[in-house]
């Protein structure tokens, strides 16, 4: 049976269509989810896409975190549902307390849009098992508020527990502490990543095909997950 991966659309979402396309290319069925509908319609995993949900008012992700669909996603994620938050989706995951820390204004105060090398630090998550630890990938980054911050104790805990999923290589585009580009929760089913793997799934439009591994990983994870 083909896996069904939900992609949430919030007011102001920008990359929901790209995420749905990446899901389809990976071999799953994309299911469009609406922010105002709390039902997940039987999906096996969820992607929170990039964009500017609710216009980034208050803080990026601060309003989206209270959307009806997020109440259901938070409960499901705590029960093991794989959830990937990309860029604004990462911000929403932090606001919803599914991931620690916060994403703040880029240290240089400029929007950054470029192809970025990442080093995969953890291949043990639902979204990165297709990679090898230490593998370098090329994925676009585009953000104005992508600087990951947390207190020292939280950063040390993430490091000690192997929960830093990816780091920036060859230059930090936003000033994120410890060059962190992606993190995971303790269970490994929730991942937040600031760069955009959905923009690196086709040779025609992306700088590489490296982003596809995030989406094929969750399919591999679902095949191996207990029924």
Short mmCIF file of C-alpha atoms in Angstrom, two decimals:
data_model
loop_
_atom_site.label_atom_id
_atom_site.label_comp_id
_atom_site.label_asym_id
_atom_site.label_seq_id
_atom_site.Cartn_x
_atom_site.Cartn_y
_atom_site.Cartn_z
CA UNK A 1 0.00 0.00 0.00
CA UNK A 2 1.32 3.45 -0.93
CA UNK A 3 2.22 5.63 2.05
CA UNK A 4 0.17 8.80 2.46
CA UNK A 5 2.11 11.89 3.52
CA UNK A 6 0.18 14.98 4.53
CA UNK A 7 1.37 18.46 3.57
CA UNK A 8 -0.19 21.28 5.56
CA UNK A 9 -1.20 24.57 3.97
CA UNK A 10 -1.38 27.62 6.24
CA UNK A 11 -2.34 31.14 5.13
CA UNK A 12 0.97 32.37 3.73
CA UNK A 13 2.50 28.97 3.01
CA UNK A 14 4.85 29.22 0.06
CA UNK A 15 6.39 25.80 -0.52
CA UNK A 16 3.49 23.45 0.16
CA UNK A 17 3.18 22.61 -3.53
CA UNK A 18 6.90 21.89 -3.77
CA UNK A 19 6.74 19.65 -0.69
CA UNK A 20 3.79 17.73 -2.14
CA UNK A 21 5.71 17.27 -5.38
CA UNK A 22 8.75 15.96 -3.49
CA UNK A 23 6.52 13.48 -1.65
CA UNK A 24 5.14 12.23 -4.97
CA UNK A 25 8.58 11.94 -6.57
CA UNK A 26 9.75 9.92 -3.57
CA UNK A 27 6.97 7.42 -4.25
CA UNK A 28 4.30 8.37 -1.72
CA UNK A 29 0.84 9.88 -2.12
CA UNK A 30 0.73 13.55 -1.07
CA UNK A 31 -2.38 14.50 0.89
CA UNK A 32 -3.14 18.19 1.21
CA UNK A 33 -4.10 19.20 4.74
CA UNK A 34 -5.77 22.52 5.61
CA UNK A 35 -4.78 24.55 8.66
CA UNK A 36 -8.36 24.98 9.78
CA UNK A 37 -9.26 21.29 9.60
CA UNK A 38 -8.10 19.28 12.63
CA UNK A 39 -8.48 15.98 10.77
CA UNK A 40 -5.33 14.31 9.41
CA UNK A 41 -7.36 12.05 7.09
CA UNK A 42 -5.39 8.91 7.83
CA UNK A 43 -1.94 10.11 6.74
CA UNK A 44 1.17 8.18 7.74
CA UNK A 45 3.43 11.23 8.10
CA UNK A 46 3.19 15.02 7.90
CA UNK A 47 5.28 17.80 6.35
CA UNK A 48 5.01 21.38 7.61
CA UNK A 49 6.27 23.40 4.63
CA UNK A 50 8.18 26.61 4.23
CA UNK A 51 6.66 30.02 3.74
CA UNK A 52 5.32 32.84 5.87
CA UNK A 53 2.41 31.37 7.81
CA UNK A 54 -0.02 34.06 8.94
CA UNK A 55 2.39 36.65 7.53
CA UNK A 56 4.99 35.86 10.23
CA UNK A 57 3.04 38.17 12.55
CA UNK A 58 4.13 38.22 16.22
CA UNK A 59 6.91 35.69 15.54
CA UNK A 60 7.48 33.23 12.74
CA UNK A 61 5.24 30.26 13.45
CA UNK A 62 3.72 31.78 16.60
CA UNK A 63 0.17 31.92 15.22
CA UNK A 64 0.36 28.77 13.09
CA UNK A 65 1.18 26.82 16.22
CA UNK A 66 -2.43 27.42 17.37
CA UNK A 67 -4.08 26.28 14.12
CA UNK A 68 -6.64 23.49 14.60
CA UNK A 69 -4.56 21.07 12.54
CA UNK A 70 -1.55 21.64 14.79
CA UNK A 71 -3.39 20.47 17.89
CA UNK A 72 -3.91 17.12 16.18
CA UNK A 73 -0.37 17.02 14.80
CA UNK A 74 1.17 17.70 18.21
CA UNK A 75 -0.78 14.83 19.76
CA UNK A 76 0.03 12.50 16.86
CA UNK A 77 3.73 13.43 16.90
CA UNK A 78 3.92 12.66 20.59
CA UNK A 79 2.48 9.27 19.69
CA UNK A 80 5.14 8.62 17.05
CA UNK A 81 3.79 10.15 13.82
CA UNK A 82 6.73 11.25 11.64
CA UNK A 83 6.69 15.05 11.19
CA UNK A 84 9.12 17.11 9.11
CA UNK A 85 9.18 20.89 9.51
CA UNK A 86 10.98 22.78 6.75
CA UNK A 87 12.04 26.41 7.32
CA UNK A 88 8.79 28.00 8.56
CA UNK A 89 7.74 24.48 9.50
CA UNK A 90 10.84 24.23 11.73
CA UNK A 91 9.81 27.51 13.37
CA UNK A 92 6.31 26.14 13.96
CA UNK A 93 7.70 22.96 15.55
CA UNK A 94 9.72 25.05 17.98
CA UNK A 95 6.75 27.28 18.78
CA UNK A 96 4.65 24.14 19.38
CA UNK A 97 7.33 22.80 21.75
CA UNK A 98 7.83 19.65 19.71
CA UNK A 99 11.44 20.77 19.32
CA UNK A 100 13.57 22.86 21.69
CA UNK A 101 15.09 26.27 20.99
CA UNK A 102 13.97 28.97 18.58
CA UNK A 103 14.69 30.43 15.15
CA UNK A 104 15.56 34.13 15.27
CA UNK A 105 16.54 36.88 12.84
CA UNK A 106 19.68 36.10 10.85
CA UNK A 107 22.65 37.57 12.68
CA UNK A 108 23.65 39.71 9.69
CA UNK A 109 20.03 40.92 9.35
CA UNK A 110 19.87 39.97 5.67
CA UNK A 111 17.76 37.40 3.84
CA UNK A 112 19.94 34.56 2.53
CA UNK A 113 19.07 32.58 -0.60
CA UNK A 114 21.80 30.24 -1.84
CA UNK A 115 22.75 26.63 -2.38
CA UNK A 116 24.18 25.35 0.89
CA UNK A 117 26.33 22.36 1.79
CA UNK A 118 25.15 20.45 4.86
CA UNK A 119 26.78 17.61 6.76
CA UNK A 120 24.38 14.93 7.95
CA UNK A 121 25.18 14.26 11.60
CA UNK A 122 22.42 11.79 12.43
CA UNK A 123 21.06 9.10 10.12
CA UNK A 124 18.95 7.60 12.87
CA UNK A 125 15.79 9.66 12.40
CA UNK A 126 12.64 8.86 10.46
CA UNK A 127 13.65 11.50 7.92
CA UNK A 128 17.40 10.84 7.47
CA UNK A 129 17.89 7.06 7.44
CA UNK A 130 18.70 7.16 3.70
CA UNK A 131 21.95 9.04 4.47
CA UNK A 132 25.24 8.12 6.11
CA UNK A 133 26.59 10.04 9.12
CA UNK A 134 29.12 12.55 7.83
CA UNK A 135 27.63 12.61 4.34
CA UNK A 136 27.59 16.06 2.73
CA UNK A 137 24.57 17.20 0.73
CA UNK A 138 23.77 20.31 -1.30
CA UNK A 139 20.38 21.87 -0.57
CA UNK A 140 19.02 25.41 -1.07
CA UNK A 141 18.64 27.69 1.92
CA UNK A 142 16.36 30.75 1.87
CA UNK A 143 15.50 32.49 5.09
CA UNK A 144 15.53 35.75 6.97
CA UNK A 145 14.91 34.28 10.41
CA UNK A 146 16.83 31.04 10.34
CA UNK A 147 19.30 31.54 13.18
CA UNK A 148 18.88 28.60 15.56
CA UNK A 149 19.38 29.53 19.21
CA UNK A 150 19.02 27.73 22.52
CA UNK A 151 20.55 27.94 25.96
CA UNK A 152 23.86 26.20 26.54
CA UNK A 153 22.30 23.34 28.49
CA UNK A 154 19.90 22.58 25.64
CA UNK A 155 22.66 22.74 23.04
CA UNK A 156 24.83 20.43 25.10
CA UNK A 157 21.93 18.01 25.51
CA UNK A 158 21.25 17.97 21.77
CA UNK A 159 24.92 17.21 21.14
CA UNK A 160 25.15 14.52 23.83
CA UNK A 161 22.00 12.73 22.65
CA UNK A 162 22.94 12.85 18.96
CA UNK A 163 19.97 15.05 18.13
CA UNK A 164 21.79 17.50 15.87
CA UNK A 165 20.65 16.17 12.49
CA UNK A 166 22.63 18.43 10.14
CA UNK A 167 25.14 21.28 10.26
CA UNK A 168 26.12 23.99 7.82
CA UNK A 169 29.43 23.42 6.03
CA UNK A 170 31.48 25.99 4.13
CA UNK A 171 29.92 28.99 5.83
CA UNK A 172 27.03 29.51 8.21
CA UNK A 173 24.30 31.42 6.31
CA UNK A 174 22.43 32.79 9.32
CA UNK A 175 24.59 32.59 12.44
CA UNK A 176 22.92 29.50 13.91
CA UNK A 177 24.61 28.38 17.09
CA UNK A 178 27.06 25.52 16.56
CA UNK A 179 26.27 25.66 12.83
CA UNK A 180 23.02 23.78 13.46
CA UNK A 181 20.82 23.38 10.38
CA UNK A 182 18.49 20.64 11.64
CA UNK A 183 17.55 18.91 14.89
CA UNK A 184 15.30 16.08 16.04
CA UNK A 185 13.28 15.17 19.09
CA UNK A 186 14.41 12.38 21.40
CA UNK A 187 12.30 9.76 19.61
CA UNK A 188 13.64 10.69 16.16
CA UNK A 189 10.24 11.02 14.51
CA UNK A 190 10.10 14.84 14.51
CA UNK A 191 12.75 16.73 12.53
CA UNK A 192 13.08 20.46 11.89
CA UNK A 193 15.37 21.68 9.12
CA UNK A 194 15.99 25.24 7.99
CA UNK A 195 17.22 24.53 4.42
CA UNK A 196 14.79 23.24 1.79
CA UNK A 197 15.20 19.58 0.75
CA UNK A 198 12.04 19.81 -1.37
CA UNK A 199 13.93 22.13 -3.72
CA UNK A 200 16.61 19.49 -4.40
CA UNK A 201 14.66 16.56 -5.79
CA UNK A 202 14.89 17.12 -9.56
CA UNK A 203 17.85 17.88 -11.81
CA UNK A 204 15.83 20.42 -13.81
CA UNK A 205 15.14 22.77 -10.91
CA UNK A 206 17.50 21.91 -8.06
CA UNK A 207 21.26 22.13 -7.46
CA UNK A 208 21.26 18.38 -6.71
CA UNK A 209 18.98 15.45 -5.96
CA UNK A 210 20.22 15.32 -2.37
CA UNK A 211 16.98 16.49 -0.83
CA UNK A 212 15.09 13.44 -2.06
CA UNK A 213 16.68 11.33 0.67
CA UNK A 214 14.65 13.08 3.36
CA UNK A 215 11.43 11.95 1.70
CA UNK A 216 12.53 8.42 0.80
CA UNK A 217 13.77 8.02 4.38
CA UNK A 218 10.30 8.38 5.85
CA UNK A 219 8.97 5.76 3.45
CA UNK A 220 11.70 3.36 4.60
CA UNK A 221 10.86 4.21 8.19
CA UNK A 222 7.16 3.53 7.65
CA UNK A 223 7.86 0.14 6.07
CA UNK A 224 9.85 -0.85 9.14
CA UNK A 225 7.46 0.67 11.69
CA UNK A 226 5.30 -1.69 13.76
CA UNK A 227 1.71 -1.98 12.57
#
